[in-house]
């Protein structure tokens, strides 16, 4: 099993969620996060004053998947979330040692 963490632009969330559902991914955890990468934030104008926004709003997806679905899930996220502009995000793939479904006590792949 693997844990996929994807940081994407907020307006791409619904498209990514729908595409993942189509390939059989049933569970996703979504968090609103802020951060920056190479773009180092940006400047905005508010009431005539310019100020720097250091942290850009993003959405973080956490998805536990079986090993055989990892490549398909990552490819789907990458394809759907890409706009071609700076700040599209990142995808991280981490080993997932175990999982437990609290309601039933199922473990491992059966829990996800």
PDB file of N, CA and C in Angstrom, residues 32-112:
ATOM      1  N   UNK A  32      -7.392  22.059   3.378  1.00  0.00           N
ATOM      2  CA  UNK A  32      -6.993  23.343   2.821  1.00  0.00           C
ATOM      3  C   UNK A  32      -5.674  23.715   3.474  1.00  0.00           C
ATOM      4  N   UNK A  33      -4.657  23.964   2.650  1.00  0.00           N
ATOM      5  CA  UNK A  33      -3.319  24.274   3.152  1.00  0.00           C
ATOM      6  C   UNK A  33      -2.799  25.531   2.469  1.00  0.00           C
ATOM      7  N   UNK A  34      -1.719  26.046   2.984  1.00  0.00           N
ATOM      8  CA  UNK A  34      -1.036  27.183   2.366  1.00  0.00           C
ATOM      9  C   UNK A  34       0.434  26.864   2.263  1.00  0.00           C
ATOM     10  N   UNK A  35       1.085  27.380   1.238  1.00  0.00           N
ATOM     11  CA  UNK A  35       2.509  27.136   1.082  1.00  0.00           C
ATOM     12  C   UNK A  35       3.040  27.866  -0.134  1.00  0.00           C
ATOM     13  N   UNK A  36       4.301  27.622  -0.418  1.00  0.00           N
ATOM     14  CA  UNK A  36       4.892  28.175  -1.622  1.00  0.00           C
ATOM     15  C   UNK A  36       6.028  27.290  -2.067  1.00  0.00           C
ATOM     16  N   UNK A  37       6.333  27.397  -3.327  1.00  0.00           N
ATOM     17  CA  UNK A  37       7.440  26.665  -3.921  1.00  0.00           C
ATOM     18  C   UNK A  37       8.333  27.654  -4.635  1.00  0.00           C
ATOM     19  N   UNK A  38       8.609  27.365  -5.879  1.00  0.00           N
ATOM     20  CA  UNK A  38       9.488  28.234  -6.654  1.00  0.00           C
ATOM     21  C   UNK A  38       8.913  29.618  -6.892  1.00  0.00           C
ATOM     22  N   UNK A  39       7.570  29.734  -6.882  1.00  0.00           N
ATOM     23  CA  UNK A  39       6.994  31.044  -7.178  1.00  0.00           C
ATOM     24  C   UNK A  39       7.176  32.023  -6.026  1.00  0.00           C
ATOM     25  N   UNK A  40       7.514  31.556  -4.828  1.00  0.00           N
ATOM     26  CA  UNK A  40       7.806  32.406  -3.664  1.00  0.00           C
ATOM     27  C   UNK A  40       6.692  33.405  -3.365  1.00  0.00           C
ATOM     28  N   UNK A  41       5.450  33.004  -3.558  1.00  0.00           N
ATOM     29  CA  UNK A  41       4.335  33.904  -3.286  1.00  0.00           C
ATOM     30  C   UNK A  41       4.125  34.873  -4.435  1.00  0.00           C
ATOM     31  N   UNK A  42       3.319  35.897  -4.182  1.00  0.00           N
ATOM     32  CA  UNK A  42       3.056  36.896  -5.206  1.00  0.00           C
ATOM     33  C   UNK A  42       2.608  38.194  -4.543  1.00  0.00           C
ATOM     34  N   UNK A  43       2.543  39.262  -5.320  1.00  0.00           N
ATOM     35  CA  UNK A  43       2.095  40.544  -4.782  1.00  0.00           C
ATOM     36  C   UNK A  43       0.653  40.792  -5.198  1.00  0.00           C
ATOM     37  N   UNK A  44      -0.098  41.448  -4.319  1.00  0.00           N
ATOM     38  CA  UNK A  44      -1.472  41.818  -4.607  1.00  0.00           C
ATOM     39  C   UNK A  44      -1.673  43.277  -4.257  1.00  0.00           C
ATOM     40  N   UNK A  45      -2.714  43.849  -4.820  1.00  0.00           N
ATOM     41  CA  UNK A  45      -3.049  45.243  -4.572  1.00  0.00           C
ATOM     42  C   UNK A  45      -4.326  45.285  -3.750  1.00  0.00           C
ATOM     43  N   UNK A  46      -4.311  45.972  -2.608  1.00  0.00           N
ATOM     44  CA  UNK A  46      -5.485  46.097  -1.755  1.00  0.00           C
ATOM     45  C   UNK A  46      -5.615  47.540  -1.315  1.00  0.00           C
ATOM     46  N   UNK A  47      -6.709  48.177  -1.707  1.00  0.00           N
ATOM     47  CA  UNK A  47      -6.966  49.582  -1.380  1.00  0.00           C
ATOM     48  C   UNK A  47      -5.789  50.482  -1.729  1.00  0.00           C
ATOM     49  N   UNK A  48      -5.223  50.230  -2.882  1.00  0.00           N
ATOM     50  CA  UNK A  48      -4.143  51.068  -3.369  1.00  0.00           C
ATOM     51  C   UNK A  48      -2.768  50.721  -2.836  1.00  0.00           C
ATOM     52  N   UNK A  49      -2.694  49.811  -1.878  1.00  0.00           N
ATOM     53  CA  UNK A  49      -1.395  49.426  -1.315  1.00  0.00           C
ATOM     54  C   UNK A  49      -1.010  48.042  -1.835  1.00  0.00           C
ATOM     55  N   UNK A  50       0.236  47.905  -2.179  1.00  0.00           N
ATOM     56  CA  UNK A  50       0.737  46.627  -2.662  1.00  0.00           C
ATOM     57  C   UNK A  50       1.310  45.849  -1.481  1.00  0.00           C
ATOM     58  N   UNK A  51       0.989  44.570  -1.398  1.00  0.00           N
ATOM     59  CA  UNK A  51       1.554  43.741  -0.341  1.00  0.00           C
ATOM     60  C   UNK A  51       1.873  42.355  -0.888  1.00  0.00           C
ATOM     61  N   UNK A  52       2.759  41.665  -0.190  1.00  0.00           N
ATOM     62  CA  UNK A  52       3.229  40.354  -0.638  1.00  0.00           C
ATOM     63  C   UNK A  52       2.450  39.258   0.071  1.00  0.00           C
ATOM     64  N   UNK A  53       1.949  38.313  -0.708  1.00  0.00           N
ATOM     65  CA  UNK A  53       1.299  37.128  -0.164  1.00  0.00           C
ATOM     66  C   UNK A  53       2.348  36.019  -0.217  1.00  0.00           C
ATOM     67  N   UNK A  54       2.897  35.672   0.953  1.00  0.00           N
ATOM     68  CA  UNK A  54       3.962  34.664   1.008  1.00  0.00           C
ATOM     69  C   UNK A  54       3.445  33.247   0.790  1.00  0.00           C
ATOM     70  N   UNK A  55       2.292  32.949   1.345  1.00  0.00           N
ATOM     71  CA  UNK A  55       1.768  31.589   1.276  1.00  0.00           C
ATOM     72  C   UNK A  55       0.533  31.553   0.374  1.00  0.00           C
ATOM     73  N   UNK A  56       0.594  30.691  -0.624  1.00  0.00           N
ATOM     74  CA  UNK A  56      -0.466  30.565  -1.614  1.00  0.00           C
ATOM     75  C   UNK A  56      -1.453  29.486  -1.139  1.00  0.00           C
ATOM     76  N   UNK A  57      -2.771  29.754  -1.204  1.00  0.00           N
ATOM     77  CA  UNK A  57      -3.747  28.725  -0.821  1.00  0.00           C
ATOM     78  C   UNK A  57      -3.693  27.544  -1.788  1.00  0.00           C
ATOM     79  N   UNK A  58      -3.660  26.350  -1.232  1.00  0.00           N
ATOM     80  CA  UNK A  58      -3.638  25.114  -2.012  1.00  0.00           C
ATOM     81  C   UNK A  58      -4.579  24.118  -1.355  1.00  0.00           C
ATOM     82  N   UNK A  59      -4.769  22.974  -2.007  1.00  0.00           N
ATOM     83  CA  UNK A  59      -5.544  21.875  -1.461  1.00  0.00           C
ATOM     84  C   UNK A  59      -4.634  20.659  -1.405  1.00  0.00           C
ATOM     85  N   UNK A  60      -4.666  19.963  -0.273  1.00  0.00           N
ATOM     86  CA  UNK A  60      -3.858  18.749  -0.114  1.00  0.00           C
ATOM     87  C   UNK A  60      -4.778  17.542  -0.098  1.00  0.00           C
ATOM     88  N   UNK A  61      -4.507  16.600  -1.008  1.00  0.00           N
ATOM     89  CA  UNK A  61      -5.248  15.349  -1.069  1.00  0.00           C
ATOM     90  C   UNK A  61      -4.399  14.256  -0.447  1.00  0.00           C
ATOM     91  N   UNK A  62      -4.998  13.427   0.365  1.00  0.00           N
ATOM     92  CA  UNK A  62      -4.325  12.249   0.911  1.00  0.00           C
ATOM     93  C   UNK A  62      -5.154  11.036   0.507  1.00  0.00           C
ATOM     94  N   UNK A  63      -4.494  10.108  -0.184  1.00  0.00           N
ATOM     95  CA  UNK A  63      -5.195   8.967  -0.745  1.00  0.00           C
ATOM     96  C   UNK A  63      -4.393   7.700  -0.453  1.00  0.00           C
ATOM     97  N   UNK A  64      -5.003   6.765   0.253  1.00  0.00           N
ATOM     98  CA  UNK A  64      -4.379   5.470   0.506  1.00  0.00           C
ATOM     99  C   UNK A  64      -4.812   4.521  -0.610  1.00  0.00           C
ATOM    100  N   UNK A  65      -3.844   3.927  -1.298  1.00  0.00           N
ATOM    101  CA  UNK A  65      -4.162   3.047  -2.427  1.00  0.00           C
ATOM    102  C   UNK A  65      -3.337   1.771  -2.380  1.00  0.00           C
ATOM    103  N   UNK A  66      -3.866   0.740  -3.015  1.00  0.00           N
ATOM    104  CA  UNK A  66      -3.116  -0.498  -3.187  1.00  0.00           C
ATOM    105  C   UNK A  66      -1.993  -0.243  -4.186  1.00  0.00           C
ATOM    106  N   UNK A  67      -0.918  -1.009  -4.068  1.00  0.00           N
ATOM    107  CA  UNK A  67       0.255  -0.811  -4.922  1.00  0.00           C
ATOM    108  C   UNK A  67      -0.082  -0.807  -6.408  1.00  0.00           C
ATOM    109  N   UNK A  68      -1.020  -1.661  -6.819  1.00  0.00           N
ATOM    110  CA  UNK A  68      -1.339  -1.753  -8.258  1.00  0.00           C
ATOM    111  C   UNK A  68      -2.088  -0.535  -8.795  1.00  0.00           C
ATOM    112  N   UNK A  69      -2.634   0.301  -7.921  1.00  0.00           N
ATOM    113  CA  UNK A  69      -3.357   1.506  -8.365  1.00  0.00           C
ATOM    114  C   UNK A  69      -2.514   2.779  -8.320  1.00  0.00           C
ATOM    115  N   UNK A  70      -1.304   2.692  -7.779  1.00  0.00           N
ATOM    116  CA  UNK A  70      -0.494   3.893  -7.569  1.00  0.00           C
ATOM    117  C   UNK A  70      -0.209   4.628  -8.877  1.00  0.00           C
ATOM    118  N   UNK A  71       0.302   3.938  -9.873  1.00  0.00           N
ATOM    119  CA  UNK A  71       0.675   4.589 -11.128  1.00  0.00           C
ATOM    120  C   UNK A  71      -0.537   5.223 -11.804  1.00  0.00           C
ATOM    121  N   UNK A  72      -1.662   4.529 -11.783  1.00  0.00           N
ATOM    122  CA  UNK A  72      -2.877   5.047 -12.407  1.00  0.00           C
ATOM    123  C   UNK A  72      -3.381   6.288 -11.665  1.00  0.00           C
ATOM    124  N   UNK A  73      -3.366   6.247 -10.332  1.00  0.00           N
ATOM    125  CA  UNK A  73      -3.826   7.383  -9.533  1.00  0.00           C
ATOM    126  C   UNK A  73      -2.921   8.590  -9.727  1.00  0.00           C
ATOM    127  N   UNK A  74      -1.609   8.384  -9.679  1.00  0.00           N
ATOM    128  CA  UNK A  74      -0.655   9.487  -9.851  1.00  0.00           C
ATOM    129  C   UNK A  74      -0.787  10.079 -11.250  1.00  0.00           C
ATOM    130  N   UNK A  75      -0.897   9.232 -12.263  1.00  0.00           N
ATOM    131  CA  UNK A  75      -1.056   9.716 -13.634  1.00  0.00           C
ATOM    132  C   UNK A  75      -2.329  10.535 -13.811  1.00  0.00           C
ATOM    133  N   UNK A  76      -3.400  10.092 -13.180  1.00  0.00           N
ATOM    134  CA  UNK A  76      -4.676  10.812 -13.258  1.00  0.00           C
ATOM    135  C   UNK A  76      -4.578  12.179 -12.597  1.00  0.00           C
ATOM    136  N   UNK A  77      -4.024  12.217 -11.393  1.00  0.00           N
ATOM    137  CA  UNK A  77      -3.866  13.496 -10.693  1.00  0.00           C
ATOM    138  C   UNK A  77      -2.999  14.443 -11.503  1.00  0.00           C
ATOM    139  N   UNK A  78      -1.877  13.918 -11.991  1.00  0.00           N
ATOM    140  CA  UNK A  78      -0.938  14.740 -12.761  1.00  0.00           C
ATOM    141  C   UNK A  78      -1.608  15.324 -14.007  1.00  0.00           C
ATOM    142  N   UNK A  79      -2.342  14.497 -14.719  1.00  0.00           N
ATOM    143  CA  UNK A  79      -2.981  14.942 -15.966  1.00  0.00           C
ATOM    144  C   UNK A  79      -4.082  15.976 -15.707  1.00  0.00           C
ATOM    145  N   UNK A  80      -4.923  15.719 -14.732  1.00  0.00           N
ATOM    146  CA  UNK A  80      -6.089  16.578 -14.489  1.00  0.00           C
ATOM    147  C   UNK A  80      -5.691  17.879 -13.788  1.00  0.00           C
ATOM    148  N   UNK A  81      -4.723  17.827 -12.873  1.00  0.00           N
ATOM    149  CA  UNK A  81      -4.354  19.022 -12.101  1.00  0.00           C
ATOM    150  C   UNK A  81      -3.419  19.961 -12.857  1.00  0.00           C
ATOM    151  N   UNK A  82      -2.850  19.512 -13.955  1.00  0.00           N
ATOM    152  CA  UNK A  82      -1.878  20.333 -14.693  1.00  0.00           C
ATOM    153  C   UNK A  82      -2.559  21.477 -15.438  1.00  0.00           C
ATOM    154  N   UNK A  83      -2.055  22.688 -15.204  1.00  0.00           N
ATOM    155  CA  UNK A  83      -2.495  23.852 -15.981  1.00  0.00           C
ATOM    156  C   UNK A  83      -1.370  24.333 -16.890  1.00  0.00           C
ATOM    157  N   UNK A  84      -0.141  23.901 -16.588  1.00  0.00           N
ATOM    158  CA  UNK A  84       1.009  24.334 -17.368  1.00  0.00           C
ATOM    159  C   UNK A  84       1.647  25.596 -16.838  1.00  0.00           C
ATOM    160  N   UNK A  85       1.108  26.120 -15.749  1.00  0.00           N
ATOM    161  CA  UNK A  85       1.671  27.339 -15.158  1.00  0.00           C
ATOM    162  C   UNK A  85       2.335  27.016 -13.829  1.00  0.00           C
ATOM    163  N   UNK A  86       3.192  27.895 -13.387  1.00  0.00           N
ATOM    164  CA  UNK A  86       3.897  27.703 -12.134  1.00  0.00           C
ATOM    165  C   UNK A  86       2.885  27.593 -10.988  1.00  0.00           C
ATOM    166  N   UNK A  87       3.183  26.712 -10.038  1.00  0.00           N
ATOM    167  CA  UNK A  87       2.305  26.543  -8.881  1.00  0.00           C
ATOM    168  C   UNK A  87       1.269  25.450  -9.043  1.00  0.00           C
ATOM    169  N   UNK A  88       1.427  24.590 -10.057  1.00  0.00           N
ATOM    170  CA  UNK A  88       0.464  23.495 -10.249  1.00  0.00           C
ATOM    171  C   UNK A  88       0.480  22.511  -9.086  1.00  0.00           C
ATOM    172  N   UNK A  89       1.595  22.381  -8.386  1.00  0.00           N
ATOM    173  CA  UNK A  89       1.626  21.525  -7.204  1.00  0.00           C
ATOM    174  C   UNK A  89       2.639  20.412  -7.290  1.00  0.00           C
ATOM    175  N   UNK A  90       2.516  19.492  -6.348  1.00  0.00           N
ATOM    176  CA  UNK A  90       3.430  18.353  -6.234  1.00  0.00           C
ATOM    177  C   UNK A  90       2.636  17.107  -5.854  1.00  0.00           C
ATOM    178  N   UNK A  91       3.211  15.955  -6.162  1.00  0.00           N
ATOM    179  CA  UNK A  91       2.660  14.675  -5.741  1.00  0.00           C
ATOM    180  C   UNK A  91       3.766  13.913  -5.026  1.00  0.00           C
ATOM    181  N   UNK A  92       3.450  13.422  -3.828  1.00  0.00           N
ATOM    182  CA  UNK A  92       4.401  12.637  -3.048  1.00  0.00           C
ATOM    183  C   UNK A  92       3.814  11.244  -2.851  1.00  0.00           C
ATOM    184  N   UNK A  93       4.658  10.223  -2.977  1.00  0.00           N
ATOM    185  CA  UNK A  93       4.225   8.842  -2.790  1.00  0.00           C
ATOM    186  C   UNK A  93       5.027   8.260  -1.630  1.00  0.00           C
ATOM    187  N   UNK A  94       4.305   7.853  -0.592  1.00  0.00           N
ATOM    188  CA  UNK A  94       4.942   7.362   0.632  1.00  0.00           C
ATOM    189  C   UNK A  94       4.531   5.919   0.894  1.00  0.00           C
ATOM    190  N   UNK A  95       5.424   5.119   1.455  1.00  0.00           N
ATOM    191  CA  UNK A  95       5.013   3.765   1.828  1.00  0.00           C
ATOM    192  C   UNK A  95       4.002   3.832   2.976  1.00  0.00           C
ATOM    193  N   UNK A  96       3.001   2.970   2.918  1.00  0.00           N
ATOM    194  CA  UNK A  96       1.974   2.912   3.954  1.00  0.00           C
ATOM    195  C   UNK A  96       2.063   1.542   4.609  1.00  0.00           C
ATOM    196  N   UNK A  97       2.511   1.531   5.833  1.00  0.00           N
ATOM    197  CA  UNK A  97       2.775   0.273   6.517  1.00  0.00           C
ATOM    198  C   UNK A  97       1.509  -0.520   6.808  1.00  0.00           C
ATOM    199  N   UNK A  98       0.483   0.145   7.295  1.00  0.00           N
ATOM    200  CA  UNK A  98      -0.746  -0.562   7.645  1.00  0.00           C
ATOM    201  C   UNK A  98      -1.897   0.427   7.713  1.00  0.00           C
ATOM    202  N   UNK A  99      -3.105  -0.100   7.702  1.00  0.00           N
ATOM    203  CA  UNK A  99      -4.312   0.705   7.854  1.00  0.00           C
ATOM    204  C   UNK A  99      -5.324  -0.117   8.629  1.00  0.00           C
ATOM    205  N   UNK A 100      -6.162   0.545   9.413  1.00  0.00           N
ATOM    206  CA  UNK A 100      -7.195  -0.131  10.189  1.00  0.00           C
ATOM    207  C   UNK A 100      -8.502   0.634  10.020  1.00  0.00           C
ATOM    208  N   UNK A 101      -9.554  -0.092   9.641  1.00  0.00           N
ATOM    209  CA  UNK A 101     -10.889   0.515   9.596  1.00  0.00           C
ATOM    210  C   UNK A 101     -11.457   0.426  11.006  1.00  0.00           C
ATOM    211  N   UNK A 102     -11.709   1.562  11.612  1.00  0.00           N
ATOM    212  CA  UNK A 102     -12.128   1.609  13.015  1.00  0.00           C
ATOM    213  C   UNK A 102     -13.447   0.881  13.231  1.00  0.00           C
ATOM    214  N   UNK A 103     -14.404   1.073  12.357  1.00  0.00           N
ATOM    215  CA  UNK A 103     -15.739   0.489  12.542  1.00  0.00           C
ATOM    216  C   UNK A 103     -15.717  -1.031  12.591  1.00  0.00           C
ATOM    217  N   UNK A 104     -14.954  -1.688  11.680  1.00  0.00           N
ATOM    218  CA  UNK A 104     -14.993  -3.135  11.559  1.00  0.00           C
ATOM    219  C   UNK A 104     -13.740  -3.841  12.061  1.00  0.00           C
ATOM    220  N   UNK A 105     -12.650  -3.091  12.224  1.00  0.00           N
ATOM    221  CA  UNK A 105     -11.396  -3.707  12.629  1.00  0.00           C
ATOM    222  C   UNK A 105     -10.610  -4.302  11.466  1.00  0.00           C
ATOM    223  N   UNK A 106     -11.104  -4.132  10.224  1.00  0.00           N
ATOM    224  CA  UNK A 106     -10.376  -4.646   9.061  1.00  0.00           C
ATOM    225  C   UNK A 106      -9.008  -3.982   8.999  1.00  0.00           C
ATOM    226  N   UNK A 107      -8.027  -4.751   8.493  1.00  0.00           N
ATOM    227  CA  UNK A 107      -6.668  -4.232   8.427  1.00  0.00           C
ATOM    228  C   UNK A 107      -6.108  -4.358   7.017  1.00  0.00           C
ATOM    229  N   UNK A 108      -5.024  -3.589   6.780  1.00  0.00           N
ATOM    230  CA  UNK A 108      -4.318  -3.662   5.504  1.00  0.00           C
ATOM    231  C   UNK A 108      -5.152  -3.178   4.343  1.00  0.00           C
ATOM    232  N   UNK A 109      -5.019  -3.854   3.204  1.00  0.00           N
ATOM    233  CA  UNK A 109      -5.705  -3.471   1.980  1.00  0.00           C
ATOM    234  C   UNK A 109      -7.220  -3.495   2.102  1.00  0.00           C
ATOM    235  N   UNK A 110      -7.760  -4.377   2.949  1.00  0.00           N
ATOM    236  CA  UNK A 110      -9.201  -4.447   3.138  1.00  0.00           C
ATOM    237  C   UNK A 110      -9.743  -3.190   3.814  1.00  0.00           C
ATOM    238  N   UNK A 111      -8.900  -2.511   4.568  1.00  0.00           N
ATOM    239  CA  UNK A 111      -9.332  -1.306   5.293  1.00  0.00           C
ATOM    240  C   UNK A 111      -9.418  -0.097   4.382  1.00  0.00           C
ATOM    241  N   UNK A 112      -8.718  -0.148   3.238  1.00  0.00           N
ATOM    242  CA  UNK A 112      -8.779   1.020   2.355  1.00  0.00           C
ATOM    243  C   UNK A 112      -9.741   0.749   1.232  1.00  0.00           C
TER     244      UNK A 112
END
